[in-house]
Coordinates of C-alpha atoms in Angstrom, one line a residue:
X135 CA 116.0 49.5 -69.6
X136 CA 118.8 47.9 -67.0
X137 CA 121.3 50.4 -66.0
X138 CA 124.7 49.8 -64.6
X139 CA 123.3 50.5 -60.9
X140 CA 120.3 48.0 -61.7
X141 CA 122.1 45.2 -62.9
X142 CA 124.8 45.6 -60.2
X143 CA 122.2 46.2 -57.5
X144 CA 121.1 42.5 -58.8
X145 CA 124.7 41.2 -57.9
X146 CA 124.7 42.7 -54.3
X147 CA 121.8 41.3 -53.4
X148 CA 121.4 37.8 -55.5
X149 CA 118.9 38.8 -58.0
X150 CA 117.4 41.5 -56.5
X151 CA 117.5 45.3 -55.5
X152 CA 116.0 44.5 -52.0
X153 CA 118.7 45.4 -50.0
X154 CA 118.6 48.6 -48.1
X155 CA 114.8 49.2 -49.4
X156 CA 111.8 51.1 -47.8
X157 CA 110.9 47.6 -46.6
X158 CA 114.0 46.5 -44.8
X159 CA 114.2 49.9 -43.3
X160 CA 110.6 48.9 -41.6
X161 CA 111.8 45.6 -40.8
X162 CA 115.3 47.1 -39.2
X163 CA 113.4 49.7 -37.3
X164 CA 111.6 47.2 -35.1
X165 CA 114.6 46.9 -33.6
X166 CA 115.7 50.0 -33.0
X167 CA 116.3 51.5 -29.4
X168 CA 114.2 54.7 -29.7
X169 CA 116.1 55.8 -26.7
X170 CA 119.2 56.4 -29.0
X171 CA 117.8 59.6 -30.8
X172 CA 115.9 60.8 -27.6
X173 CA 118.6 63.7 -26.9
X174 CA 119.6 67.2 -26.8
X175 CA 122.6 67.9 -28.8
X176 CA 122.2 72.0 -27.7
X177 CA 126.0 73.4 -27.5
X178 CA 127.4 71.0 -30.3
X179 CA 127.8 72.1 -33.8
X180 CA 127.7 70.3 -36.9
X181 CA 128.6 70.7 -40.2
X182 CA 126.6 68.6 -43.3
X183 CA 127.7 69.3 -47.0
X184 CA 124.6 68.7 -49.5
X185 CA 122.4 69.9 -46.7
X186 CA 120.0 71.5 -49.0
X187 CA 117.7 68.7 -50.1
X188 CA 117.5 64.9 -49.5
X189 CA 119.1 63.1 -46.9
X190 CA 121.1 66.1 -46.3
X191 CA 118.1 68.5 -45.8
X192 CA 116.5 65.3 -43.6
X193 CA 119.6 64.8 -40.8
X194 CA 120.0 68.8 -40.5
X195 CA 116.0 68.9 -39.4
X196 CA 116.6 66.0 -37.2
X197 CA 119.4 68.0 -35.8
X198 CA 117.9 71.3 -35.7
X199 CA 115.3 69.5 -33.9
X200 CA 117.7 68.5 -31.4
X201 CA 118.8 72.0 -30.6
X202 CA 121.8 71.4 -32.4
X203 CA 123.9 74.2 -34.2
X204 CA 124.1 73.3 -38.0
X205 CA 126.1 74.5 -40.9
X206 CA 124.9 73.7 -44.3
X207 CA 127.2 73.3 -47.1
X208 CA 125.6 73.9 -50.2
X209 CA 126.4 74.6 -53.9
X210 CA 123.2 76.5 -54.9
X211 CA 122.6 79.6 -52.6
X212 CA 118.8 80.0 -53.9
X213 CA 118.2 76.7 -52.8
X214 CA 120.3 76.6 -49.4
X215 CA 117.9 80.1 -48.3
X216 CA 114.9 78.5 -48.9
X217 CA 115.9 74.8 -47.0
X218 CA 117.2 77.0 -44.3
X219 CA 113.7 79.4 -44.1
X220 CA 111.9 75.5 -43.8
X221 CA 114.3 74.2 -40.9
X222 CA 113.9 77.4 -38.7
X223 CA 109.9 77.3 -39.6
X224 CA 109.9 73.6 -38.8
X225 CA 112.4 73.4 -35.8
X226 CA 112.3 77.0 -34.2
X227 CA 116.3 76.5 -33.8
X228 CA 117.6 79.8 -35.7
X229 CA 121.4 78.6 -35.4
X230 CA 121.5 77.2 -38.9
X231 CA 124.7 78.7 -41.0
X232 CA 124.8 78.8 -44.9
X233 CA 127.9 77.9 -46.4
X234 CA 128.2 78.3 -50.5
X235 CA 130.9 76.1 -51.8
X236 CA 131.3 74.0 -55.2
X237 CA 133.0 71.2 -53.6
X238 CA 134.0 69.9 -57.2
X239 CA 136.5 73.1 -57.3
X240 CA 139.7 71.9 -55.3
X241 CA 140.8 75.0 -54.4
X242 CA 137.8 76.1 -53.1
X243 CA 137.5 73.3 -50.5
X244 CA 140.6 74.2 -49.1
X245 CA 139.9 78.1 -48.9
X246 CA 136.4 77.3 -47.2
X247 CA 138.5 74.9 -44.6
X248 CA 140.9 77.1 -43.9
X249 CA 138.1 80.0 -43.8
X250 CA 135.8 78.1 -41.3
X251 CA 138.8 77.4 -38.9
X252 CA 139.6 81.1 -38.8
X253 CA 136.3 82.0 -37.6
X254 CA 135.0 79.0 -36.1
X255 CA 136.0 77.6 -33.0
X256 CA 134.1 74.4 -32.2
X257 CA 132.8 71.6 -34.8
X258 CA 132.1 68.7 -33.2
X259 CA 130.5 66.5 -36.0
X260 CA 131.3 66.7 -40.0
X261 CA 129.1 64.7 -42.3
X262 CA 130.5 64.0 -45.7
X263 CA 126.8 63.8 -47.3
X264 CA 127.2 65.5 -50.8
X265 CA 128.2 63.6 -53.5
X266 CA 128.2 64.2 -57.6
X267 CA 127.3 61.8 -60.2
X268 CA 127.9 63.4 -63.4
X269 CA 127.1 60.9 -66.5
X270 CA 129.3 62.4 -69.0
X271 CA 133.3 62.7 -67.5
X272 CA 133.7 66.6 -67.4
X273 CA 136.9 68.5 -65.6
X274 CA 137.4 71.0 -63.5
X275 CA 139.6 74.7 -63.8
X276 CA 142.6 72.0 -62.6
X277 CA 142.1 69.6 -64.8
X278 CA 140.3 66.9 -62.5
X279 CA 137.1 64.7 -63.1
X280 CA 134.5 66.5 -61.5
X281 CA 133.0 63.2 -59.5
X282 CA 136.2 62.1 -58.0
X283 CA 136.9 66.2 -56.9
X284 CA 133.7 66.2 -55.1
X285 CA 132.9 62.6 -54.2
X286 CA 136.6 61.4 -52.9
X287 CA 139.2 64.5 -53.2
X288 CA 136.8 67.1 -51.6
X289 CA 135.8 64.4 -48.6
X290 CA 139.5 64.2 -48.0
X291 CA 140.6 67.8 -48.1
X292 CA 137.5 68.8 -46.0
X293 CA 137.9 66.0 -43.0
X294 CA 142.1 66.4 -42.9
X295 CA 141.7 70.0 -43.0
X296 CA 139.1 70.2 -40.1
X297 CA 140.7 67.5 -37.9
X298 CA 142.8 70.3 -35.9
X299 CA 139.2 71.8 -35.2
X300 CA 137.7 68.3 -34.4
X301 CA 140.6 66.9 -32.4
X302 CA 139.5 70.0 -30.1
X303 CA 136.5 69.9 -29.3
X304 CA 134.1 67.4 -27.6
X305 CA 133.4 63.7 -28.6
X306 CA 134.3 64.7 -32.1
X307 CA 132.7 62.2 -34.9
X308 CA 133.2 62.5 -39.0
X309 CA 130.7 60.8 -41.1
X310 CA 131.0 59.9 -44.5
X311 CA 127.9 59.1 -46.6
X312 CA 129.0 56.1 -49.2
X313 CA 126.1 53.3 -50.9
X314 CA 125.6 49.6 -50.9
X315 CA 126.5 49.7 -54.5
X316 CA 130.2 50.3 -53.3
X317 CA 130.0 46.2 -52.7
X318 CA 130.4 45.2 -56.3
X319 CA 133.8 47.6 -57.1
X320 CA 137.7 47.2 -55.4
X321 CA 139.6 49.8 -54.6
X322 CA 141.5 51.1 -57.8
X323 CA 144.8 52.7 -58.0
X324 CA 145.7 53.7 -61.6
X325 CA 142.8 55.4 -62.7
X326 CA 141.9 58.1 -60.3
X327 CA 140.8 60.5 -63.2
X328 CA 138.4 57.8 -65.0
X329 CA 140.2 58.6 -68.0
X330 CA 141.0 54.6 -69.6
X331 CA 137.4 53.2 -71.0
X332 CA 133.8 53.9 -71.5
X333 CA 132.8 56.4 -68.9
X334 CA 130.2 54.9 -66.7
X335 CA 129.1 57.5 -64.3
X336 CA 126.9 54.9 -61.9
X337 CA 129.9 52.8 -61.7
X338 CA 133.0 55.6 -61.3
X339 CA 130.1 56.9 -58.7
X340 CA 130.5 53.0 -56.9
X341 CA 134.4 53.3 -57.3
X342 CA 134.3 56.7 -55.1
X343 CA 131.4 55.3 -52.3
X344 CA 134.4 52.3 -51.9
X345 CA 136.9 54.8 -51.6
X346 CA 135.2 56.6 -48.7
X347 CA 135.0 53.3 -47.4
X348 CA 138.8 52.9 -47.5
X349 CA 139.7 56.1 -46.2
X350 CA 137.0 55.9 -43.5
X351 CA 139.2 52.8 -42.1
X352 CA 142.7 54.4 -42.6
X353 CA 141.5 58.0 -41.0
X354 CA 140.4 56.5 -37.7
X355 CA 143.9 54.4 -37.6
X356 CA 145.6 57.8 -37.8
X357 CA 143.0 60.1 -35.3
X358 CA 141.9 57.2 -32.6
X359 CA 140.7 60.7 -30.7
X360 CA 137.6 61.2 -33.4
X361 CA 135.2 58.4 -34.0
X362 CA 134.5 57.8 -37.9
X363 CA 131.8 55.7 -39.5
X364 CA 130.5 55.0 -42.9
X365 CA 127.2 54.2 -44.0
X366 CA 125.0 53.1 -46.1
X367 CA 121.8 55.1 -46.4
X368 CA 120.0 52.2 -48.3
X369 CA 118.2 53.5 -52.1
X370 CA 116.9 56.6 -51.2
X371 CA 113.7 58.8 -53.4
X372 CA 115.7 62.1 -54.1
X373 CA 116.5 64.9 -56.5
X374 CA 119.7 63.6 -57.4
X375 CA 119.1 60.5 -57.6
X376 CA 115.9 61.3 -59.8
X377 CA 118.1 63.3 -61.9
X378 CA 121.4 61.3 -62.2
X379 CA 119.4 57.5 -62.5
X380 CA 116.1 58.1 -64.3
X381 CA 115.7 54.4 -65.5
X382 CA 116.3 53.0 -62.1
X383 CA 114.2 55.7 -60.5
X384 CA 111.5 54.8 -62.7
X385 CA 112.0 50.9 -62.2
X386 CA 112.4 51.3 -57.8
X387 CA 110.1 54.3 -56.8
X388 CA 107.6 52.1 -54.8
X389 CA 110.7 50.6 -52.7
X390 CA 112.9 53.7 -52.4
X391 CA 113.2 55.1 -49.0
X392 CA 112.2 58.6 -47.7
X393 CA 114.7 61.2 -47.3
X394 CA 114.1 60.4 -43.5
X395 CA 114.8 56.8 -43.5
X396 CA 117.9 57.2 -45.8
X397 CA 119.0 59.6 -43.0
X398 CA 118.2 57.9 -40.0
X399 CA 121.7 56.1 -39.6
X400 CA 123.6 59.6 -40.4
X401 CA 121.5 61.2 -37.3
X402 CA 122.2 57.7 -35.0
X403 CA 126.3 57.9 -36.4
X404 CA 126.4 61.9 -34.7
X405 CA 124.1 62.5 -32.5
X406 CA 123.5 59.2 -30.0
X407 CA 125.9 57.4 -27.2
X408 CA 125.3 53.8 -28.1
X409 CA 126.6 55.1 -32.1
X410 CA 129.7 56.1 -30.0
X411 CA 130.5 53.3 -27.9
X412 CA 130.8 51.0 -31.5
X413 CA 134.2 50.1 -32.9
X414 CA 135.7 53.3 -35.2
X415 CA 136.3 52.8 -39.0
X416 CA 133.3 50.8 -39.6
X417 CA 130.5 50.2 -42.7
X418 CA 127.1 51.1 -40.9
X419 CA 123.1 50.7 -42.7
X420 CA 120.5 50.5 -40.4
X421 CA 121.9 51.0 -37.3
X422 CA 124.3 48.2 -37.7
X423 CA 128.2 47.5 -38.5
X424 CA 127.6 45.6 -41.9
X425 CA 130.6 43.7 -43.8
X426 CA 132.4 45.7 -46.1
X427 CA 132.3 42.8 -48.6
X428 CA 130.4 40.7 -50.3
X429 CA 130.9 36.5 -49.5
X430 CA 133.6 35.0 -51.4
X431 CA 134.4 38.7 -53.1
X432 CA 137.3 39.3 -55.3
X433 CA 137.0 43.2 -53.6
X434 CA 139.1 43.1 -51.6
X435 CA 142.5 45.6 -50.9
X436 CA 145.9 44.5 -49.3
X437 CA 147.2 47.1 -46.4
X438 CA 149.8 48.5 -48.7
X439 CA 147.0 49.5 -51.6
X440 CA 144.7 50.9 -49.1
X441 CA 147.8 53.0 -47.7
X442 CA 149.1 53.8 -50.9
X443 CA 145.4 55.4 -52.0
X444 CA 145.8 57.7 -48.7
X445 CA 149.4 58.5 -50.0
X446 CA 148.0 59.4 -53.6
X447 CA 144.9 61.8 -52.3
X448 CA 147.6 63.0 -49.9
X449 CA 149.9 64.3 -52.6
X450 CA 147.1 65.1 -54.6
X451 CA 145.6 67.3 -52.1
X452 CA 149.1 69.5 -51.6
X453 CA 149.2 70.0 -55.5
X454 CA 146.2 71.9 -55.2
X455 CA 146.5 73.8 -52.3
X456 CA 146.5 77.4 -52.3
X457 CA 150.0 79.3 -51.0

């Protein structure tokens, strides 16, 4: 059976699901400078939502690694224990934080923001990572499709809300984990709430990995002092993506990429100089600034859409914010 994601992963790539496979991460790693990722990141703190399994769970090992001080942001307590048991086991670094918060509740994202600031005084690198992909459209207690409140409205609330803290400490960086399949949608305006249509939850999941692409760009415009990126991971064998995509799991599980290689970029984006010393704002897979469209692709956004998007999840944001 094709899915949406299949047969659009056919258009990004001309017939094929190829790009951002375990083979091209093999054949992008020969040219990696393993120099980049041979650091100590001791004294710096980072913060990863969806830390608990997958590419999450794989960049805060790398980090832990790295003596790095990581908090985990996780929906399932249970699970966030146990991941956080296998990193100390794994890295000996014992500065790993647990964090519970449903980043699908709005209101919640703001109290845990304002919550971390209060007790928190450094964060020097905040990875976007979760994401939701709900196939049926559900709401939630304020009336707002779950994907989009975790996958676009929570990325935005979390980043604005912890810029004060990032603007303050050292060579701040914010990462925001989108997906190739992002190539095939354009930014839409009208329909925040996928409420007009069939629901399609692999394609409203596309919509939101262009809109982290968007805001990506317009956040580093308005904070030159913190360097953002954007990346594709390439397809990536995980949970969620078992769970959410069990046709295309099914049909790709020989060419998905580990957990490791999906996170590989997300460790270069926070943790090494030459990541850095790139241009701010940009679409990054393997190591690389990529094109955020496709050849000859009717995708694109004018200035004034992608500034009126901010405007909306600005507004947005307030009318959820707790007094």
């Amino acid at each position: 059976m094709r899915t949406g994601l299949t047969r659009n992963c056919e258009q990004v790539n001309q017939g094929s699901c190829y790009l951002g496979t375990r083979g091209s991460f093999e054949s992008a790693a020969k040219r990696f400078m393993e120099k980049d990722l041979d650091v100590s990141v001791a004294g710096r703190s980072f913060m990863i939502t969806g830390a608990s399994s997958g590419i999450g769970k794989a960049v805060a090992t790398a980090i832990a690694k790295r003596g790095g001080t990581v908090h985990m942001v996780c929906r399932n307590k249970d699970r966030a224990e146990e991941t956080r048991v296998e990193i100390v086991k794994e890295t000996g670094n014992k500065e790993i934080y647990i964090h519970i918060l449903d980043l699908t509740e709005t209101h919640k994202v703001w109290e845990f923001t304002e919550a971390f600031k209060r007790k928190f005084k450094l964060l020097n690198v905040l990875i976007n990572n979760a994401s939701s992909m709900l196939t049926q459209r559900e709401l939630n207690t304020e009336g707002l499709e779950k994907n989009f409140a975790c996958n676009t409205l929570g990325a935005y609330i979390l980043t604005t809300g912890l810029i004060p803290l990032l603007e303050k400490s050292a060579d701040p960086r914010v990462i925001m984990v989108s997906s190739g399949i992002m190539l095939v949608k354009k930014l839409r305006l009208g329909d925040l709430q996928s409420e007009r249509g069939r629901f399609d939850g692999t394609m409203v999941y596309a919509q939101h990995k262009r809109q982290l692409v968007v805001m990506t760009e317009q956040l580093a415009k308005a904070h030159p002092n913190i360097h953002f990126s954007v990346m594709h991971p390439g397809w990536v064998d995980t949970p969620a993506v078992a769970k959410a995509m069990p046709d295309f799991h099914q049909s790709m599980k020989n060419k998905l990429r580990t957990p490791e290689q999906g996170a590989d970029t997300v460790v270069w984006l926070a943790v090494s100089e030459a990541a850095a010393a790139r241009p701010s704002g940009r679409f990054f897979q393997d190591r690389k600034i990529i094109p955020t469209h496709l050849p000859l692709a009717w995708t694109h956004s004018s200035l004034e859409q992608k500034e009126r998007f901010m405007s909306l999840l600005e507004e947005l944001g307030k009318a959820f914010q707790p007094h």
